[in-house]
mmCIF file with all atom_site columns, C-alpha atoms in Angstrom:
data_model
loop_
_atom_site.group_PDB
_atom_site.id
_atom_site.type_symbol
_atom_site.label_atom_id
_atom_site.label_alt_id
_atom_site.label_comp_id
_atom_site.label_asym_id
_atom_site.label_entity_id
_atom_site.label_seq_id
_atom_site.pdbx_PDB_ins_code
_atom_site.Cartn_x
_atom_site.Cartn_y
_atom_site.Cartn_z
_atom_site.occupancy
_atom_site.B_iso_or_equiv
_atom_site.pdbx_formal_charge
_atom_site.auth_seq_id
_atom_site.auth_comp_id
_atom_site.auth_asym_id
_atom_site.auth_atom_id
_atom_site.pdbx_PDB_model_num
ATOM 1   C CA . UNK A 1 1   ? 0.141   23.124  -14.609 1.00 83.00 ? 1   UNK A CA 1
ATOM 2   C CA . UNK A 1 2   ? 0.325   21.237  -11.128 1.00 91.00 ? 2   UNK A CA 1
ATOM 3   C CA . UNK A 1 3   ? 0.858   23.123  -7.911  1.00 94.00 ? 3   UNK A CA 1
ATOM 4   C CA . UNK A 1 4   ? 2.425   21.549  -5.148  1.00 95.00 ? 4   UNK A CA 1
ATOM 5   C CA . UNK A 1 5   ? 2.655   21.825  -1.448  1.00 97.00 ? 5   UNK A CA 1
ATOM 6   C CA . UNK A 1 6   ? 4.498   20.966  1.536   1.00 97.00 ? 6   UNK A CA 1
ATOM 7   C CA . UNK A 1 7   ? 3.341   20.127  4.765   1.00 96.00 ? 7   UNK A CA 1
ATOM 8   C CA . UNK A 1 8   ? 5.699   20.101  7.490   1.00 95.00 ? 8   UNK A CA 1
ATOM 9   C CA . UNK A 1 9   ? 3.617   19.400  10.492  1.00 96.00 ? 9   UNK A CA 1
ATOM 10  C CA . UNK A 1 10  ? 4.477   15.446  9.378   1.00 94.00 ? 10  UNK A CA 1
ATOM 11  C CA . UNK A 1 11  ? 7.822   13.562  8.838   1.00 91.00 ? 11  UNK A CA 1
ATOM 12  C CA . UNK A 1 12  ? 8.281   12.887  6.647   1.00 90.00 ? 12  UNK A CA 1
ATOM 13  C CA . UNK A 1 13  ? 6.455   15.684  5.149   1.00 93.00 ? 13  UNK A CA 1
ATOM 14  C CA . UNK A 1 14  ? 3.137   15.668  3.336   1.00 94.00 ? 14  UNK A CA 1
ATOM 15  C CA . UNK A 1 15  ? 3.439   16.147  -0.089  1.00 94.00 ? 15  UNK A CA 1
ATOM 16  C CA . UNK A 1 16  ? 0.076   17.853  -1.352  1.00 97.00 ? 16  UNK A CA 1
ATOM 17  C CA . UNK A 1 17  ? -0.715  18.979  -5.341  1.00 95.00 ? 17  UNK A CA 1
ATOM 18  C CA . UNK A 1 18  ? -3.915  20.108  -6.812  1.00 93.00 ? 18  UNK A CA 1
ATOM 19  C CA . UNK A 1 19  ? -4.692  21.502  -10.651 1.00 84.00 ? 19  UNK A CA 1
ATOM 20  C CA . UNK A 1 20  ? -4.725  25.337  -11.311 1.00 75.00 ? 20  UNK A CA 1
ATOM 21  C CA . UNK A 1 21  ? -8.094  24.883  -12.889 1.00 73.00 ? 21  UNK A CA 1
ATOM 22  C CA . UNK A 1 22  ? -10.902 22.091  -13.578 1.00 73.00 ? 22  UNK A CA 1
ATOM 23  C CA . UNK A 1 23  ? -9.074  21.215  -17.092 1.00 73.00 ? 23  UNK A CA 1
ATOM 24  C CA . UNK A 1 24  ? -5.753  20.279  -15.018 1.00 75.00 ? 24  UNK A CA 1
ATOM 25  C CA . UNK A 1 25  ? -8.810  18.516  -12.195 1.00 79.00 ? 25  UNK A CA 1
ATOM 26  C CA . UNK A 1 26  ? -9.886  16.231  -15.543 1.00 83.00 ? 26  UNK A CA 1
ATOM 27  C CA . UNK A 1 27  ? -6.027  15.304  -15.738 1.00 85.00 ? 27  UNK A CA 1
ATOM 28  C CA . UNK A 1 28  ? -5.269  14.604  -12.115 1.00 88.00 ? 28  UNK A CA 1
ATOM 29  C CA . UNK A 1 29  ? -8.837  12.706  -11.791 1.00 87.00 ? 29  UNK A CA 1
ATOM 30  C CA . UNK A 1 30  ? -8.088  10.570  -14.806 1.00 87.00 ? 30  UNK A CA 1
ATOM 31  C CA . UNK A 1 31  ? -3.704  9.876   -13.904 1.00 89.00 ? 31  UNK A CA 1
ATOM 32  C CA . UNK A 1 32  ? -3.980  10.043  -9.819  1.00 88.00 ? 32  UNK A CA 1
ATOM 33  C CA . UNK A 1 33  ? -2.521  6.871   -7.777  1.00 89.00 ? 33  UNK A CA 1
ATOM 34  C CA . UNK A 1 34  ? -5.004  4.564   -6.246  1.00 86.00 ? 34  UNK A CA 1
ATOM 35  C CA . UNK A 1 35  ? -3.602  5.396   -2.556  1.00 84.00 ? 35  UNK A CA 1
ATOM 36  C CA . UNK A 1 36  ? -3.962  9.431   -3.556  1.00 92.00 ? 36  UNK A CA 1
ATOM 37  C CA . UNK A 1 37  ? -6.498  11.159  -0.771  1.00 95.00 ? 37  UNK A CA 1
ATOM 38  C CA . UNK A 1 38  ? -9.075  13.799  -2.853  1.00 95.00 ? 38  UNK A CA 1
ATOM 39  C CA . UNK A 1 39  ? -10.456 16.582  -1.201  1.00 96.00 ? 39  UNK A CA 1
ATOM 40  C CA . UNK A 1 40  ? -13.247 18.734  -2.259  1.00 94.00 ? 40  UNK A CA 1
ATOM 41  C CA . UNK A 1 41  ? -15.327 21.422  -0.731  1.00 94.00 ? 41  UNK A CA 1
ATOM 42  C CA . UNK A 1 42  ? -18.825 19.374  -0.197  1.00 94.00 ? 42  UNK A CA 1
ATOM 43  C CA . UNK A 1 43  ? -21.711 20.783  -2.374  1.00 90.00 ? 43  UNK A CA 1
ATOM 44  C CA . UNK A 1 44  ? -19.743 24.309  -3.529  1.00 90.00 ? 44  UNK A CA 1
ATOM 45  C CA . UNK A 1 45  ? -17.334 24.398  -6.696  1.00 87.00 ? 45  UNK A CA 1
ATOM 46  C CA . UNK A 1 46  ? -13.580 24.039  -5.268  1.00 87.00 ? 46  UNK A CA 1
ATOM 47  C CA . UNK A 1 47  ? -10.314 22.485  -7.062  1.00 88.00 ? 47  UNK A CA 1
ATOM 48  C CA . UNK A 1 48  ? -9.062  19.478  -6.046  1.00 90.00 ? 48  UNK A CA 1
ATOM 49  C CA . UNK A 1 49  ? -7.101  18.831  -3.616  1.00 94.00 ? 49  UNK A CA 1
ATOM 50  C CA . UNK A 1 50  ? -4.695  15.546  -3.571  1.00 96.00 ? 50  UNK A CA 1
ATOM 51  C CA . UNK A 1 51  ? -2.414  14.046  -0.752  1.00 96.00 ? 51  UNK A CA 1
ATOM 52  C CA . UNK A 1 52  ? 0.280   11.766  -2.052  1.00 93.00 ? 52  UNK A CA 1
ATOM 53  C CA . UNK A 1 53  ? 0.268   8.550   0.133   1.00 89.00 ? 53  UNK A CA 1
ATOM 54  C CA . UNK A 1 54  ? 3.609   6.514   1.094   1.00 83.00 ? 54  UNK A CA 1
ATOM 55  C CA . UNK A 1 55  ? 2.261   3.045   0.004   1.00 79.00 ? 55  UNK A CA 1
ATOM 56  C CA . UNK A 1 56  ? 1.475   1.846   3.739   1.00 82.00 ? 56  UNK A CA 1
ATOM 57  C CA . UNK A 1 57  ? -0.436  4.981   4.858   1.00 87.00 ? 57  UNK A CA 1
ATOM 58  C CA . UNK A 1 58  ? -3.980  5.277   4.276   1.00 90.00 ? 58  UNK A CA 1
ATOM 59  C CA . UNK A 1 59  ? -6.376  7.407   3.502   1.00 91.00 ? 59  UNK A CA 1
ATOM 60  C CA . UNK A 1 60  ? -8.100  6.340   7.282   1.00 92.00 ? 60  UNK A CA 1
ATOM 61  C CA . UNK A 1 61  ? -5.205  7.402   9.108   1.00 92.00 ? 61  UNK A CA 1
ATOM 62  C CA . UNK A 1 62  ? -4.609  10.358  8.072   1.00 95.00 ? 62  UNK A CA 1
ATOM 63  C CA . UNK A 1 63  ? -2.308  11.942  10.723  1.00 95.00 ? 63  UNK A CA 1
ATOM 64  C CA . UNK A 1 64  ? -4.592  15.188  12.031  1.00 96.00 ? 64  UNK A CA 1
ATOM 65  C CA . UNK A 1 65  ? -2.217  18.161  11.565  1.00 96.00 ? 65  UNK A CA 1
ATOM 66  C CA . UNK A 1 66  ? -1.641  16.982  7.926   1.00 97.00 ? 66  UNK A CA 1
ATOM 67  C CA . UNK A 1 67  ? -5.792  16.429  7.602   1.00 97.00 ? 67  UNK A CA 1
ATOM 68  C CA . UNK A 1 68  ? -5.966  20.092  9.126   1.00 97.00 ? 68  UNK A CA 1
ATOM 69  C CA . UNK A 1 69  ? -3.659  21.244  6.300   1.00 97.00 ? 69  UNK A CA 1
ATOM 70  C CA . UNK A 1 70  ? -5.449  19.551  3.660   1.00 97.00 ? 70  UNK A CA 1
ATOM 71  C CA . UNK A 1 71  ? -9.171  20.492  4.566   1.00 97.00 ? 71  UNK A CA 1
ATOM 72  C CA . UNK A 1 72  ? -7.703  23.875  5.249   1.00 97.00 ? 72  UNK A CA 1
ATOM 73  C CA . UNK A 1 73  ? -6.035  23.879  1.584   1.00 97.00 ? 73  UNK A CA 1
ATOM 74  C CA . UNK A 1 74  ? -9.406  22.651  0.179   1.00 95.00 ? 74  UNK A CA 1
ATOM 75  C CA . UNK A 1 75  ? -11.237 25.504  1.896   1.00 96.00 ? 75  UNK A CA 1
ATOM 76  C CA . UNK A 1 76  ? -9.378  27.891  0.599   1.00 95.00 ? 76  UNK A CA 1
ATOM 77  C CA . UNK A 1 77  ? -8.985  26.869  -3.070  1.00 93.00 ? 77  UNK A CA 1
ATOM 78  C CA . UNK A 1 78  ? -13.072 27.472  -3.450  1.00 92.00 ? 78  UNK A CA 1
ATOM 79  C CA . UNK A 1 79  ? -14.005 31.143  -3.845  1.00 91.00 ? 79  UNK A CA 1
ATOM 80  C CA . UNK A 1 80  ? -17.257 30.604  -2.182  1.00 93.00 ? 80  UNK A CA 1
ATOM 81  C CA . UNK A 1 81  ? -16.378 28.447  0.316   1.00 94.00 ? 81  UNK A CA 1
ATOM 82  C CA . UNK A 1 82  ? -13.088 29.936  1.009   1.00 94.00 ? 82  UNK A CA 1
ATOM 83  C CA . UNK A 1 83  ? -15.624 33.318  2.018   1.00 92.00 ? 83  UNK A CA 1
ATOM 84  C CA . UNK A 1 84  ? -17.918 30.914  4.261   1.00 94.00 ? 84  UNK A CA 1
ATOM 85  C CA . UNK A 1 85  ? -17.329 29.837  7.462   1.00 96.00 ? 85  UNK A CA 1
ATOM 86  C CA . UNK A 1 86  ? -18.388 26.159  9.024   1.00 97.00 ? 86  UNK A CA 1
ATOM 87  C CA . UNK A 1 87  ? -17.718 24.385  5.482   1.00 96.00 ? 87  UNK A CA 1
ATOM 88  C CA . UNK A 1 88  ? -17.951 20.563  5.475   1.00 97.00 ? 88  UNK A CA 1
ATOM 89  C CA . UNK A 1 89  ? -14.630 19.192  3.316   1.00 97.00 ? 89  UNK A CA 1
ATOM 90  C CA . UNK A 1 90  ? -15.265 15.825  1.706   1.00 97.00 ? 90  UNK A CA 1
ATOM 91  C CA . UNK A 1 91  ? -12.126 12.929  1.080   1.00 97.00 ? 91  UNK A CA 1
ATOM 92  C CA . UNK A 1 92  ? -11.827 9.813   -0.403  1.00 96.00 ? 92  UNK A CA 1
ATOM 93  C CA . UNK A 1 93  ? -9.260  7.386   -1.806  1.00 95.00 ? 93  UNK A CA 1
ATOM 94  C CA . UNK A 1 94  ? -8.331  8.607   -5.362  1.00 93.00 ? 94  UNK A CA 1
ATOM 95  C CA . UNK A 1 95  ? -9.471  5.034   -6.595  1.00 93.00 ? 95  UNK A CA 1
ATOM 96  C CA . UNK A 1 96  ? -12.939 6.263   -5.329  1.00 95.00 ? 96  UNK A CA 1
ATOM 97  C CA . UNK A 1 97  ? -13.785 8.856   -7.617  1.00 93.00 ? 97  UNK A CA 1
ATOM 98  C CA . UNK A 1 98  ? -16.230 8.158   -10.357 1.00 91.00 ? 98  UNK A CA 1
ATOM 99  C CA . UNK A 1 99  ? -16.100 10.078  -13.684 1.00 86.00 ? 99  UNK A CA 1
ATOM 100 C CA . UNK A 1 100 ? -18.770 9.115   -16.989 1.00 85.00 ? 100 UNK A CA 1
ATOM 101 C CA . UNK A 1 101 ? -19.426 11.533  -19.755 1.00 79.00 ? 101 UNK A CA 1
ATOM 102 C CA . UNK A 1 102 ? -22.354 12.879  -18.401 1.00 81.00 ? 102 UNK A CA 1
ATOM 103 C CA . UNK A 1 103 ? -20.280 14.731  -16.167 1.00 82.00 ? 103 UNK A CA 1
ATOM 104 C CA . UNK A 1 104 ? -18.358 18.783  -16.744 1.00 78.00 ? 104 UNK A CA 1
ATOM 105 C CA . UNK A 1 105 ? -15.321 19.103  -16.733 1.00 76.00 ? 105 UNK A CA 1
ATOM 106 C CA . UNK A 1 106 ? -13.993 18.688  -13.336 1.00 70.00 ? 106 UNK A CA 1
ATOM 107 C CA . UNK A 1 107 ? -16.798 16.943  -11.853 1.00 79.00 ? 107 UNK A CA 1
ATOM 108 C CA . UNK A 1 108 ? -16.789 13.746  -10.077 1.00 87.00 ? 108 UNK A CA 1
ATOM 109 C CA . UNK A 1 109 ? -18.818 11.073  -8.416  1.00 91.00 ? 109 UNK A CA 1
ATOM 110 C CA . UNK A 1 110 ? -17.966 8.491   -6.209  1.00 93.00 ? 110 UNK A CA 1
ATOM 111 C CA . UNK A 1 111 ? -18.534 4.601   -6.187  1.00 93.00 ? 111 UNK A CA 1
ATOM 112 C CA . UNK A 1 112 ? -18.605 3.381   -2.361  1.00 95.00 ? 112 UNK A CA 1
ATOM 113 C CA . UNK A 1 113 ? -20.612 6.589   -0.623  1.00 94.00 ? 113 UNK A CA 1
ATOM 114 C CA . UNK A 1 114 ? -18.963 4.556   2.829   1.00 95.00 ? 114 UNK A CA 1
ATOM 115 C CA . UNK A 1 115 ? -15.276 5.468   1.735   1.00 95.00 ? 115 UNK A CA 1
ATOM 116 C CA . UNK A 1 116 ? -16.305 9.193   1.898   1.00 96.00 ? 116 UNK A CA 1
ATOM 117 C CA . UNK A 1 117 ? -15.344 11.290  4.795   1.00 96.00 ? 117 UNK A CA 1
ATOM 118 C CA . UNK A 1 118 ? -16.247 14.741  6.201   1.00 96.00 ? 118 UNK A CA 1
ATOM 119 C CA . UNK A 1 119 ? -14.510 17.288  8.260   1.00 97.00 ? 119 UNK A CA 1
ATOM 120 C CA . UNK A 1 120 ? -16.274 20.618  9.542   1.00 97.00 ? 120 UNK A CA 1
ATOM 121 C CA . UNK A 1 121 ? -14.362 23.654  8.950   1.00 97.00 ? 121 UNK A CA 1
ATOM 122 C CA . UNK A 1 122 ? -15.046 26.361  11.523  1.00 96.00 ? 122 UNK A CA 1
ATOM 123 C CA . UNK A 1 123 ? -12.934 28.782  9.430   1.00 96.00 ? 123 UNK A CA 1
ATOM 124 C CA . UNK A 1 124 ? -9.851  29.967  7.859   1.00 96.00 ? 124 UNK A CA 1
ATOM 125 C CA . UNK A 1 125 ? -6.398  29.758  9.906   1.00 97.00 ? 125 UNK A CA 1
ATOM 126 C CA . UNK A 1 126 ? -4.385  32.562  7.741   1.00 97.00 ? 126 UNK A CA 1
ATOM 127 C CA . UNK A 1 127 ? -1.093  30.746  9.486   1.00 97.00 ? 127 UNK A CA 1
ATOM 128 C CA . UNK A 1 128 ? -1.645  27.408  7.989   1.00 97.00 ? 128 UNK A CA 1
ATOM 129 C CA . UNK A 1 129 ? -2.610  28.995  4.611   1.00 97.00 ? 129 UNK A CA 1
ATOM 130 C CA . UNK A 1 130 ? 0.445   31.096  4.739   1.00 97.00 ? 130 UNK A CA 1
ATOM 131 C CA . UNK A 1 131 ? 3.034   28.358  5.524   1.00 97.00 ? 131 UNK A CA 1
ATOM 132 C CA . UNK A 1 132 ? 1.589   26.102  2.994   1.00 97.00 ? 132 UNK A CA 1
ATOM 133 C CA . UNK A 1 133 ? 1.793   29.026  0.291   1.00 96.00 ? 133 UNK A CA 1
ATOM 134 C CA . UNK A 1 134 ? 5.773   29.362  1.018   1.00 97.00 ? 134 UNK A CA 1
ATOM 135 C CA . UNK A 1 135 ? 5.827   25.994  -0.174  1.00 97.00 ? 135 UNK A CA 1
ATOM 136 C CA . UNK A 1 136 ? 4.225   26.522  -3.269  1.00 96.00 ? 136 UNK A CA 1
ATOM 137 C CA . UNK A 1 137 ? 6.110   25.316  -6.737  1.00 94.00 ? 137 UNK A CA 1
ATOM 138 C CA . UNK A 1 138 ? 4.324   25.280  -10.295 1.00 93.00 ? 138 UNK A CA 1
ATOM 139 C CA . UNK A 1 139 ? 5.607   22.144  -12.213 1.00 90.00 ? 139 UNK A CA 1
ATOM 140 C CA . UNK A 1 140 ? 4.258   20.922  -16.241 1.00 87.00 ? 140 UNK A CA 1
ATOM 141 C CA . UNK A 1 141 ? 4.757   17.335  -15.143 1.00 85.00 ? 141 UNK A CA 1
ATOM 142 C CA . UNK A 1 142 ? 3.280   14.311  -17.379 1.00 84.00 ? 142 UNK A CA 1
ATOM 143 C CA . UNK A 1 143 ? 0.859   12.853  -15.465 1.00 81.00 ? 143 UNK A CA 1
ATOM 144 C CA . UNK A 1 144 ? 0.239   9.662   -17.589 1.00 83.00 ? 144 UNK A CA 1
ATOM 145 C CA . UNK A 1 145 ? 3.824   8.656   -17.610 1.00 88.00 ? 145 UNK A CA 1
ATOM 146 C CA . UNK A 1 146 ? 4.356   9.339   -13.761 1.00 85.00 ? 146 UNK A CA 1
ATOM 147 C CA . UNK A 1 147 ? 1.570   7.070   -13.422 1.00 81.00 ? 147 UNK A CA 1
ATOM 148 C CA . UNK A 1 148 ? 2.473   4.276   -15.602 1.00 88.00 ? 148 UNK A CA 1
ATOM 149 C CA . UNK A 1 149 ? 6.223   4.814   -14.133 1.00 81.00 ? 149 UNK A CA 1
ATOM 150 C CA . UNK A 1 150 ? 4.094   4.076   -10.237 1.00 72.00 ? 150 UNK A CA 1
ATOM 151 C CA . UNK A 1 151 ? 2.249   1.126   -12.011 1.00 79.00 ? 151 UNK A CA 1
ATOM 152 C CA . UNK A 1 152 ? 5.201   -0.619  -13.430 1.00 85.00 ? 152 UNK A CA 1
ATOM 153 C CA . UNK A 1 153 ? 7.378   -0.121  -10.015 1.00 78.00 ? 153 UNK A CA 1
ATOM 154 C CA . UNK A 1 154 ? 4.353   -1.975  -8.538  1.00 73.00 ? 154 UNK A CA 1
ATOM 155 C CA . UNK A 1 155 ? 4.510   -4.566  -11.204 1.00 80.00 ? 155 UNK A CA 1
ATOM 156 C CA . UNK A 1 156 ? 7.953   -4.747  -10.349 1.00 84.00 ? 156 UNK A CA 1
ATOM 157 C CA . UNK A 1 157 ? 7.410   -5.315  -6.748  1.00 78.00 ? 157 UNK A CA 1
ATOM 158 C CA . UNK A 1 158 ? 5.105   -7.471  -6.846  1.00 75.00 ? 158 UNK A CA 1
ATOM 159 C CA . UNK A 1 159 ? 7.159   -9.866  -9.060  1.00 84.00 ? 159 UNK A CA 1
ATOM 160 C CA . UNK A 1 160 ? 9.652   -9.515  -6.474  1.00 78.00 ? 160 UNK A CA 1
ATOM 161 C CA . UNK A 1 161 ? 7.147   -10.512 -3.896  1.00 79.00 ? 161 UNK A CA 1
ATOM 162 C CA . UNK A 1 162 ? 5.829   -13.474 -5.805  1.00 84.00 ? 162 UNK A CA 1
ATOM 163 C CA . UNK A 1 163 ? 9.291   -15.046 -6.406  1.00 85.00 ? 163 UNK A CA 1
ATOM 164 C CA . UNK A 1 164 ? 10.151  -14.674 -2.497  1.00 83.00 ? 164 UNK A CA 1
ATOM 165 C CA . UNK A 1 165 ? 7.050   -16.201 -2.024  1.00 84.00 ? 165 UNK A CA 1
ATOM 166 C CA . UNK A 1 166 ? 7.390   -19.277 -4.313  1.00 86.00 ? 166 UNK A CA 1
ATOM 167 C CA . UNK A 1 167 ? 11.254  -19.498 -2.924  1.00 85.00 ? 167 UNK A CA 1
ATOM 168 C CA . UNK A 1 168 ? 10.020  -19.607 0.712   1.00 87.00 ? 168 UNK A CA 1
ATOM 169 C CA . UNK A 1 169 ? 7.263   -22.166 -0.330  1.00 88.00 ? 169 UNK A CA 1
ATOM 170 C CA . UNK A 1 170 ? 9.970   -24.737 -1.641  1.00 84.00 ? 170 UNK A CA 1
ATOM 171 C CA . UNK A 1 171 ? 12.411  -24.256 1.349   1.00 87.00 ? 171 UNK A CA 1
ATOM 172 C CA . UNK A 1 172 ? 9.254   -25.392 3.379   1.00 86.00 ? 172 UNK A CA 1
ATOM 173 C CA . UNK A 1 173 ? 8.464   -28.225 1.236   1.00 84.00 ? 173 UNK A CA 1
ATOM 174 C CA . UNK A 1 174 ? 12.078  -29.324 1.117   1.00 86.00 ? 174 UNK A CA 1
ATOM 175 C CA . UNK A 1 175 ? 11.859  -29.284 4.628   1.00 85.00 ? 175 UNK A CA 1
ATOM 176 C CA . UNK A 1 176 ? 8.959   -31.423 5.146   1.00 86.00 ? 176 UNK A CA 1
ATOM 177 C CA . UNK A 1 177 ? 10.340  -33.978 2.608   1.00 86.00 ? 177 UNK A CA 1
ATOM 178 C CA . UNK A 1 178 ? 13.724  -33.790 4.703   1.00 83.00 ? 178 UNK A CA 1
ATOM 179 C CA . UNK A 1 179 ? 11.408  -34.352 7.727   1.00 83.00 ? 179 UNK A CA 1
ATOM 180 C CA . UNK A 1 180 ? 9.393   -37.030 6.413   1.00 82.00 ? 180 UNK A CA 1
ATOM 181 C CA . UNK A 1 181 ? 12.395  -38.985 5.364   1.00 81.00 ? 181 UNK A CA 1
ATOM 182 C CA . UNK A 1 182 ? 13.640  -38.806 8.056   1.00 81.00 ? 182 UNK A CA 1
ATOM 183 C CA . UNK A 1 183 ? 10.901  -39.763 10.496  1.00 78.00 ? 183 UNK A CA 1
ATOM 184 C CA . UNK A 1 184 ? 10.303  -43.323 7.722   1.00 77.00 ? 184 UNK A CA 1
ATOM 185 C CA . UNK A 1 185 ? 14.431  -44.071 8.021   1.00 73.00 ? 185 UNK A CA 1
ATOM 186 C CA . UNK A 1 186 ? 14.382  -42.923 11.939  1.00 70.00 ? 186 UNK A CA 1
ATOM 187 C CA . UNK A 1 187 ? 15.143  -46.519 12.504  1.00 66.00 ? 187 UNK A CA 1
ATOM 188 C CA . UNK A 1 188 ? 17.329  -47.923 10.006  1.00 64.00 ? 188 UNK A CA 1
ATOM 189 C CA . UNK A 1 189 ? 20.392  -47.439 11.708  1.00 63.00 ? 189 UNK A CA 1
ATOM 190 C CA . UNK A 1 190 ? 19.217  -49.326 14.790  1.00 58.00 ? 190 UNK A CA 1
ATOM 191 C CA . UNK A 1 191 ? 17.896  -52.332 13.099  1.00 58.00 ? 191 UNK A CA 1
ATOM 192 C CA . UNK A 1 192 ? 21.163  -51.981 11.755  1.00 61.00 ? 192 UNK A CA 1
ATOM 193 C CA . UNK A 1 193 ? 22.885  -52.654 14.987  1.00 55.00 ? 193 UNK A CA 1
ATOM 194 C CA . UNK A 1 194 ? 20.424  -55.138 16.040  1.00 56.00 ? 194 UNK A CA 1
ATOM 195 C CA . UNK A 1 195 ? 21.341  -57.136 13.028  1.00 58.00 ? 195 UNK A CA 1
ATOM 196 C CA . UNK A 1 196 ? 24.717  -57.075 13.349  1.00 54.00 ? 196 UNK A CA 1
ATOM 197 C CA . UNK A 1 197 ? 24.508  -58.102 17.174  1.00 56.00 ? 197 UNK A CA 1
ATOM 198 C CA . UNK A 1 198 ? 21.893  -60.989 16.138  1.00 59.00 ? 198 UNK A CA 1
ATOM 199 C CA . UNK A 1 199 ? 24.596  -61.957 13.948  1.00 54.00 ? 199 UNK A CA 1
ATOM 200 C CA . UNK A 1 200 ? 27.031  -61.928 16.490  1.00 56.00 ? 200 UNK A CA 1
ATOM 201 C CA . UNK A 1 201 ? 25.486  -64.108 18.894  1.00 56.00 ? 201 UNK A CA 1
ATOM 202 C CA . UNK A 1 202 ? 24.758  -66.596 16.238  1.00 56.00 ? 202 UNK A CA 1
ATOM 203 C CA . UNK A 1 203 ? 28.639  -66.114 15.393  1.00 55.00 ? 203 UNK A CA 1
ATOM 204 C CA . UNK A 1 204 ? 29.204  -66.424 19.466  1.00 52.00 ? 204 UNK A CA 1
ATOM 205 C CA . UNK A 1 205 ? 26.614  -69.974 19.360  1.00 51.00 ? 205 UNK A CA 1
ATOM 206 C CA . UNK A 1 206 ? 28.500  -71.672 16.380  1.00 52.00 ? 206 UNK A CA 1
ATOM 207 C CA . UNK A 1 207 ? 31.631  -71.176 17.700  1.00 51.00 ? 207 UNK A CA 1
ATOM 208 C CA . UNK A 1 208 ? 30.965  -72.293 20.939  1.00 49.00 ? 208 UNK A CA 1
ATOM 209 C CA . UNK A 1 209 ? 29.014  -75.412 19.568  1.00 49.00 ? 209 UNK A CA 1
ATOM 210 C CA . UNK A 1 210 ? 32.255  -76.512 17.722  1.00 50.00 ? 210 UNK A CA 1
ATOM 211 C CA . UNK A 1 211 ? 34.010  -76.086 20.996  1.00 52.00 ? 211 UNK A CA 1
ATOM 212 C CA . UNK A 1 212 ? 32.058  -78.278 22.746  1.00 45.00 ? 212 UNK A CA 1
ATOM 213 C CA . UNK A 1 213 ? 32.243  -80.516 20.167  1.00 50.00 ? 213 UNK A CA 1
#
């Protein structure tokens, strides 16, 4: 089971999940999106937290309400640290995390130590808690096919992309050939007329020849 949360303080709003317990972590570790933040209570036991990214967000612009929300979120899904004030809340892209199978269950690592953040929690804010918790909904969703559903959407996209690309690269060439043909024939049309008079005058010259004659 996923729970998910809403986060209003945003808009469009933040869309936040996170796994009842560390067997639903091993699933959301293993299915996330790349563009997913993770949050964790640094160096105590603590679920998971995950922020759903719009594709052009990023993880390093977090808007800082919605951080608030999530490090407050984090906090409060740890039983120890969720007692403790001045906790420090780690985050990192989803695509960060590091899992090997010398790892329990719900453990992670990380691969780049420089794509992980920290924010210092002074303490608890009951409001924010509270008005996250009305959002609350408990869903059964299949990770792995909402995954490879995002994966093949990007495929998709990207295709799209590609074939714009390629289309816009032989207007441009087109172009340039229509230019260069252009610029070599820029003069046909006046040797044209230059022939034509030459060929007058010499028409002008013979007749004038037999009229002298």
């Amino acid at each position: 089971m996923v729970l998910y949360f809403t986060s209003s303080v945003v808009s469009p709003a933040g869309f936040i999940y996170v796994g009842k317990d560390k067997v639903e972590n091993e699933e959301l570790i293993k299915y996330g999106l790349e563009n997913d933040g993770a949050f964790h209570v640094d160096k105590l036991s603590s679920a998971h937290i995950y922020l759903r990214l719009a594709e052009e967000q990023s993880w390093e612009s977090i808007p800082p309400d919605l951080l608030t929300d999530c490090v407050q979120l984090t906090k409060a899904n740890s039983i120890e640290g969720n007692k403790k004030d001045n906790q420090t809340i780690i985050y990192t892209p989803w695509e960060n995390l590091k899992k090997d199978g010398s790892m329990a269950v719900g453990q992670v690592g990380f691969k780049d130590q420089k794509k992980v953040r920290r924010v210092l929690v002074a303490q608890r804010e009951n409001p924010i808690i509270n008005r996250l918790n009305k959002t609350k909904k408990e869903e059964y969703p299949d990770l792995q096919i909402e995954r490879e559903a995002h994966l093949q959407a990007l495929r998709v996209k990207d295709r799209a992309v590609q074939q714009a690309r390629k289309k816009e690269e032989a207007k441009v060439a087109r172009e340039r050939r229509e230019k260069a043909w252009q610029k070599d024939h820029a003069y046909d049309d006046l040797f044209s007329e230059e022939t034509v008079a030459q060929s007058s005058n010499q028409d002008g010259n013979q007749n004038m020849e037999e009229d002298f004659w």
